[in-house]
CSV table of N, CA and C in Angstrom, one decimal:
chain,number,residue,atom,x,y,z
A,1,MET,N,132.4,14.5,114.0
A,1,MET,CA,133.1,14.1,112.5
A,1,MET,C,132.3,13.0,111.9
A,2,SER,N,131.9,13.0,110.7
A,2,SER,CA,131.6,11.8,110.2
A,2,SER,C,132.1,11.8,108.9
A,3,ALA,N,132.3,10.5,108.2
A,3,ALA,CA,132.7,9.9,106.9
A,3,ALA,C,131.4,10.6,105.9
A,4,VAL,N,132.3,10.6,104.8
A,4,VAL,CA,131.3,10.5,103.6
A,4,VAL,C,131.5,9.5,102.7
A,5,ASP,N,130.4,9.1,102.1
A,5,ASP,CA,130.5,7.8,101.5
A,5,ASP,C,130.6,8.2,99.9
A,6,LYS,N,130.9,7.3,99.0
A,6,LYS,CA,131.1,7.4,97.6
A,6,LYS,C,130.0,8.3,96.8
A,7,SER,N,128.7,8.2,97.4
A,7,SER,CA,128.0,9.2,96.7
A,7,SER,C,127.9,10.7,97.4
A,8,GLY,N,128.8,10.7,98.4
A,8,GLY,CA,128.7,12.1,99.0
A,8,GLY,C,127.6,12.2,100.4
A,9,ARG,N,127.0,11.0,100.6
A,9,ARG,CA,126.1,11.0,101.8
A,9,ARG,C,127.1,11.0,103.2
A,10,VAL,N,126.3,11.9,103.8
A,10,VAL,CA,126.9,11.8,105.1
A,10,VAL,C,126.0,10.8,105.7
A,11,ALA,N,126.9,9.9,106.6
A,11,ALA,CA,126.0,8.6,107.3
A,11,ALA,C,125.4,9.2,108.9
A,12,ASP,N,125.9,10.1,109.3
A,12,ASP,CA,125.7,10.5,110.9
A,12,ASP,C,124.6,11.5,110.4
A,13,ARG,N,123.3,11.4,111.1
A,13,ARG,CA,122.1,12.3,110.8
A,13,ARG,C,122.0,13.1,112.0
A,14,SER,N,122.7,13.2,113.0
A,14,SER,CA,122.9,13.9,114.2
A,14,SER,C,123.0,15.3,114.0
A,15,ILE,N,123.8,15.6,113.0
A,15,ILE,CA,123.8,17.3,112.8
A,15,ILE,C,123.0,17.8,112.2
A,16,VAL,N,122.2,17.2,111.2
A,16,VAL,CA,121.2,17.6,110.5
A,16,VAL,C,119.8,17.6,111.6
A,17,ARG,N,119.8,16.8,112.3
A,17,ARG,CA,118.7,16.9,113.5
A,17,ARG,C,118.7,17.9,114.3
A,18,ALA,N,119.9,18.1,114.6
A,18,ALA,CA,120.3,19.3,115.8
A,18,ALA,C,120.1,20.8,115.2
A,19,LEU,N,119.9,20.8,113.9
A,19,LEU,CA,119.7,21.9,112.9
A,19,LEU,C,118.2,22.2,112.7
A,20,GLY,N,117.7,20.8,113.3
A,20,GLY,CA,116.0,20.8,113.1
A,20,GLY,C,115.6,20.9,111.6
A,21,TRP,N,116.6,20.3,110.7
A,21,TRP,CA,116.3,20.2,109.1
A,21,TRP,C,115.7,18.7,108.8
A,22,MET,N,114.8,19.0,108.3
A,22,MET,CA,113.9,17.3,108.4
A,22,MET,C,114.1,17.3,106.6
A,23,PRO,N,113.6,15.8,106.6
A,23,PRO,CA,113.6,15.3,104.9
A,23,PRO,C,112.9,16.5,104.0
A,24,GLY,N,113.3,16.5,102.9
A,24,GLY,CA,113.2,17.3,101.8
A,24,GLY,C,113.4,18.7,101.9
A,25,LEU,N,113.9,19.2,102.9
A,25,LEU,CA,114.4,20.6,103.0
A,25,LEU,C,115.6,20.8,102.1
A,26,ARG,N,115.3,22.3,101.2
A,26,ARG,CA,116.3,22.6,100.2
A,26,ARG,C,117.2,23.2,100.9
A,27,LEU,N,118.6,23.1,100.1
A,27,LEU,CA,119.9,23.6,100.8
A,27,LEU,C,120.6,24.1,99.6
A,28,ASP,N,121.2,25.2,99.9
A,28,ASP,CA,122.6,25.8,99.3
A,28,ASP,C,123.6,25.3,99.5
A,29,ILE,N,124.6,24.5,99.1
A,29,ILE,CA,125.6,23.9,99.4
A,29,ILE,C,126.9,24.3,98.7
A,30,ARG,N,127.7,25.2,99.4
A,30,ARG,CA,129.1,26.0,98.6
A,30,ARG,C,130.3,25.4,99.1
A,31,GLU,N,131.3,25.6,98.5
A,31,GLU,CA,132.7,25.4,99.2
A,31,GLU,C,133.4,26.9,99.2
A,32,GLN,N,133.8,27.3,100.1
A,32,GLN,CA,134.6,28.9,100.5
A,32,GLN,C,135.7,28.1,100.9
A,33,ALA,N,137.0,28.7,100.1
A,33,ALA,CA,138.4,28.2,100.8
A,33,ALA,C,138.5,26.9,101.4
A,34,GLY,N,138.0,25.7,100.6
A,34,GLY,CA,138.0,24.5,101.3
A,34,GLY,C,137.2,24.2,102.0
A,35,ILE,N,136.5,24.9,102.7
A,35,ILE,CA,135.2,24.4,103.7
A,35,ILE,C,134.1,24.5,103.1
A,36,ILE,N,133.0,23.8,103.6
A,36,ILE,CA,131.9,23.4,102.9
A,36,ILE,C,130.7,24.0,103.7
A,37,VAL,N,130.0,24.9,103.0
A,37,VAL,CA,128.8,25.6,103.6
A,37,VAL,C,127.5,25.4,103.2
A,38,ALA,N,126.5,25.1,104.2
A,38,ALA,CA,125.4,24.4,103.9
A,38,ALA,C,124.2,25.1,104.5
A,39,ILE,N,123.5,26.1,103.8
A,39,ILE,CA,122.1,26.8,104.4
A,39,ILE,C,120.9,26.4,103.7
A,40,ALA,N,120.0,26.2,104.6
A,40,ALA,CA,118.4,26.1,104.3
A,40,ALA,C,118.1,27.5,103.2
A,41,ALA,N,117.6,27.1,101.8
A,41,ALA,CA,117.3,27.8,100.8
A,41,ALA,C,116.0,27.4,100.0
A,42,HIS,N,115.2,28.4,99.7
A,42,HIS,CA,113.6,27.7,99.4
A,42,HIS,C,114.3,27.7,97.8
A,43,ASP,N,115.2,28.1,97.2
A,43,ASP,CA,115.6,27.9,95.7
A,43,ASP,C,116.7,27.2,95.8
A,44,GLY,N,117.2,26.2,97.0
A,44,GLY,CA,118.3,25.7,96.7
A,44,GLY,C,118.1,24.2,95.8
A,45,VAL,N,119.2,24.0,95.1
A,45,VAL,CA,119.5,23.0,94.4
A,45,VAL,C,119.3,21.5,95.4
A,46,HIS,N,119.9,21.4,96.3
A,46,HIS,CA,120.0,20.3,96.9
A,46,HIS,C,119.2,20.1,98.3
A,47,ARG,N,119.1,19.0,98.5
A,47,ARG,CA,118.1,18.7,99.6
A,47,ARG,C,118.4,17.5,100.7
A,48,ILE,N,117.8,17.7,101.9
A,48,ILE,CA,118.1,16.6,102.6
A,48,ILE,C,117.3,15.4,101.8
A,49,ASP,N,117.5,14.2,102.2
A,49,ASP,CA,116.8,13.1,101.3
A,49,ASP,C,115.8,12.6,102.3
A,50,ASP,N,115.1,11.7,102.0
A,50,ASP,CA,114.0,11.1,102.5
A,50,ASP,C,114.2,10.1,103.7
A,51,ARG,N,115.2,10.0,103.9
A,51,ARG,CA,115.9,9.5,105.2
A,51,ARG,C,116.8,10.4,106.2
A,52,GLY,N,116.7,11.5,105.8
A,52,GLY,CA,117.3,12.6,106.7
A,52,GLY,C,118.7,12.6,106.9
A,53,HIS,N,119.5,12.3,105.6
A,53,HIS,CA,120.6,12.4,105.3
A,53,HIS,C,121.1,13.6,104.5
A,54,LEU,N,122.2,13.9,104.9
A,54,LEU,CA,122.7,15.1,104.0
A,54,LEU,C,123.6,14.7,102.8
A,55,HIS,N,123.4,15.0,101.7
A,55,HIS,CA,124.4,14.7,100.7
A,55,HIS,C,125.2,16.0,100.2
A,56,LEU,N,126.7,15.6,100.0
A,56,LEU,CA,127.6,16.7,99.8
A,56,LEU,C,127.6,16.6,98.2
A,57,PRO,N,127.4,17.4,97.2
A,57,PRO,CA,127.5,17.4,95.8
A,57,PRO,C,128.7,17.0,95.1
A,58,LEU,N,128.5,16.4,94.1
A,58,LEU,CA,130.3,15.9,93.5
A,58,LEU,C,131.2,17.2,93.2
A,59,ALA,N,130.5,18.3,92.8
A,59,ALA,CA,131.5,19.5,92.6
A,59,ALA,C,132.1,20.1,93.8
A,60,VAL,N,131.3,20.0,94.9
A,60,VAL,CA,132.0,20.3,96.0
A,60,VAL,C,132.7,19.4,96.5
A,61,ARG,N,132.6,18.1,96.7
A,61,ARG,CA,133.6,17.2,97.1
A,61,ARG,C,134.9,17.2,96.2
A,62,ARG,N,134.7,17.5,94.9
A,62,ARG,CA,135.8,17.6,94.0
A,62,ARG,C,136.7,18.9,94.4
A,63,TRP,N,136.1,20.0,94.6
A,63,TRP,CA,136.7,21.1,94.8
A,63,TRP,C,137.6,20.9,96.4
A,64,CYS,N,136.9,20.1,97.3
A,64,CYS,CA,137.8,19.9,98.5
A,64,CYS,C,138.5,18.7,98.8
A,65,ARG,N,138.6,18.1,97.4
A,65,ARG,CA,139.5,16.8,97.4
A,65,ARG,C,138.9,16.0,98.4
A,66,LEU,N,137.4,15.5,98.3
A,66,LEU,CA,137.1,14.8,99.2
A,66,LEU,C,136.6,13.3,98.5
A,67,ALA,N,137.3,12.4,99.2
A,67,ALA,CA,137.3,10.9,98.7
A,67,ALA,C,135.9,10.0,99.2
A,68,ALA,N,135.6,8.8,99.1
A,68,ALA,CA,135.1,7.9,99.8
A,68,ALA,C,135.6,7.4,101.0
A,69,GLY,N,134.9,7.6,102.2
A,69,GLY,CA,135.6,7.7,103.5
A,69,GLY,C,136.6,8.4,104.1
A,70,ASP,N,136.5,9.4,103.2
A,70,ASP,CA,137.0,10.5,103.9
A,70,ASP,C,136.2,11.4,105.3
A,71,ARG,N,137.1,11.6,106.4
A,71,ARG,CA,136.0,12.2,107.3
A,71,ARG,C,136.1,13.7,107.4
A,72,VAL,N,134.9,14.3,107.8
A,72,VAL,CA,134.9,16.0,108.0
A,72,VAL,C,134.3,16.0,109.3
A,73,LEU,N,134.8,17.2,109.9
A,73,LEU,CA,134.5,17.8,111.0
A,73,LEU,C,133.2,18.9,110.6
A,74,PHE,N,131.8,18.3,111.4
A,74,PHE,CA,131.1,19.4,111.1
A,74,PHE,C,130.7,20.2,112.4
A,75,ALA,N,130.2,21.3,111.9
A,75,ALA,CA,129.8,22.5,112.9
A,75,ALA,C,128.4,23.2,112.5
A,76,ALA,N,127.8,23.3,113.8
A,76,ALA,CA,126.5,24.3,113.1
A,76,ALA,C,126.1,25.2,114.3
A,77,ASP,N,125.6,26.4,113.6
A,77,ASP,CA,125.2,27.6,114.0
A,77,ASP,C,123.6,27.4,114.0
A,78,ARG,N,122.9,26.8,115.3
A,78,ARG,CA,121.8,26.5,114.9
A,78,ARG,C,120.9,27.6,114.8
A,79,ALA,N,121.2,29.1,115.6
A,79,ALA,CA,120.5,30.4,115.4
A,79,ALA,C,120.4,30.6,113.8
A,80,ALA,N,121.6,30.7,113.3
A,80,ALA,CA,121.9,31.1,112.0
A,80,ALA,C,121.0,30.3,110.8
A,81,GLY,N,121.2,29.0,111.3
A,81,GLY,CA,120.7,27.8,110.5
A,81,GLY,C,121.9,27.2,109.4
A,82,VAL,N,123.0,27.4,109.9
A,82,VAL,CA,124.3,27.3,108.9
A,82,VAL,C,125.0,25.7,109.4
A,83,LEU,N,125.2,25.0,108.6
A,83,LEU,CA,126.2,23.8,108.7
A,83,LEU,C,127.3,24.2,108.1
A,84,VAL,N,128.6,23.9,108.7
A,84,VAL,CA,129.9,24.2,108.3
A,84,VAL,C,130.6,22.9,108.3
A,85,ALA,N,131.0,22.3,107.2
A,85,ALA,CA,131.9,20.8,107.2
A,85,ALA,C,133.6,21.4,107.1
A,86,TYR,N,134.4,21.0,108.0
A,86,TYR,CA,135.8,21.2,107.6
A,86,TYR,C,136.4,19.7,107.0
A,87,PRO,N,136.6,19.7,105.9
A,87,PRO,CA,137.7,18.6,105.8
A,87,PRO,C,139.0,18.5,106.3
A,88,LEU,N,139.7,17.3,106.8
A,88,LEU,CA,140.8,17.2,107.7
A,88,LEU,C,142.1,18.2,107.2
A,89,ALA,N,142.1,18.1,105.7
A,89,ALA,CA,143.0,18.8,105.2
A,89,ALA,C,142.9,20.5,105.5
A,90,VAL,N,141.8,20.7,105.4
A,90,VAL,CA,141.5,21.9,105.9
A,90,VAL,C,141.9,22.4,108.0
A,91,LEU,N,141.5,21.3,108.3
A,91,LEU,CA,141.8,21.5,109.6
A,91,LEU,C,143.4,21.5,109.9
A,92,ASP,N,144.1,20.7,109.3
A,92,ASP,CA,145.6,20.6,109.3
A,92,ASP,C,146.3,22.2,109.1
A,93,ARG,N,145.5,22.7,107.8
A,93,ARG,CA,146.4,23.8,107.4
A,93,ARG,C,145.7,25.1,108.7
A,94,LEU,N,144.5,25.0,109.3
A,94,LEU,CA,144.0,25.8,110.2
A,94,LEU,C,144.9,25.8,111.6
A,95,LEU,N,145.1,24.9,111.5
A,95,LEU,CA,146.0,24.4,113.2
A,95,LEU,C,147.5,24.3,113.1
A,96,ALA,N,148.0,24.4,112.0
A,96,ALA,CA,149.3,24.4,111.6
A,96,ALA,C,150.2,25.4,112.6
A,97,ASP,N,149.3,26.5,112.8
A,97,ASP,CA,150.3,27.5,113.1
A,97,ASP,C,149.9,27.9,114.8
A,98,ALA,N,148.6,26.9,115.2
A,98,ALA,CA,148.3,26.9,116.5
A,98,ALA,C,149.4,27.1,117.6
A,99,PRO,N,150.2,26.0,117.4
A,99,PRO,CA,151.2,26.1,118.7
A,99,PRO,C,152.3,27.3,118.5
A,100,VAL,N,152.5,27.8,117.7
A,100,VAL,CA,153.1,29.2,117.5
A,100,VAL,C,152.2,30.3,118.4
A,101,ALA,N,151.2,30.4,117.6
A,101,ALA,CA,150.3,31.5,118.1
A,101,ALA,C,150.0,31.3,119.9
A,102,ALA,N,149.9,30.1,120.4
A,102,ALA,CA,149.7,29.7,121.9
A,102,ALA,C,150.9,30.2,122.5
A,103,ALA,N,152.4,30.4,122.0
A,103,ALA,CA,153.3,30.5,122.8
A,103,ALA,C,153.8,32.3,122.4
A,104,GLY,N,152.8,33.1,121.9
A,104,GLY,CA,153.0,34.5,121.8
A,104,GLY,C,153.8,34.9,120.6
A,105,GLY,N,153.9,33.7,119.7
A,105,GLY,CA,154.3,34.3,118.3
A,105,GLY,C,153.5,34.4,117.4
A,106,GLU,N,154.0,34.9,116.2
A,106,GLU,CA,153.3,35.4,114.8
A,106,GLU,C,152.6,34.0,114.2
A,107,ALA,N,151.7,33.8,113.9
A,107,ALA,CA,151.3,32.8,112.9
A,107,ALA,C,152.1,33.3,111.6
A,108,ALA,N,152.3,32.1,110.6
A,108,ALA,CA,153.1,32.4,109.4
A,108,ALA,C,152.4,32.9,108.3
């Protein structure tokens, strides 16, 4: 988990390093159902900055209703080179039915 600052910068660089992403790498960053997905792309508009930080674009932060200081859960698929960020509101939604499903019931 890491917080997003007012400019969309993710302070924790460990997830970027885990993917082997280096400064200057171009990225395609999109929002899908409130989840942020980033992949390396030669024609990507976004990039890892000179200090190795990921910056989430303003449009994506607005779509996900992320404000400065909000925390997101990052998950990486190293083999596929995909980074996924789950805002807490999305995690709440995804986990809302977990107790029911664990008890053998159907999710709403």
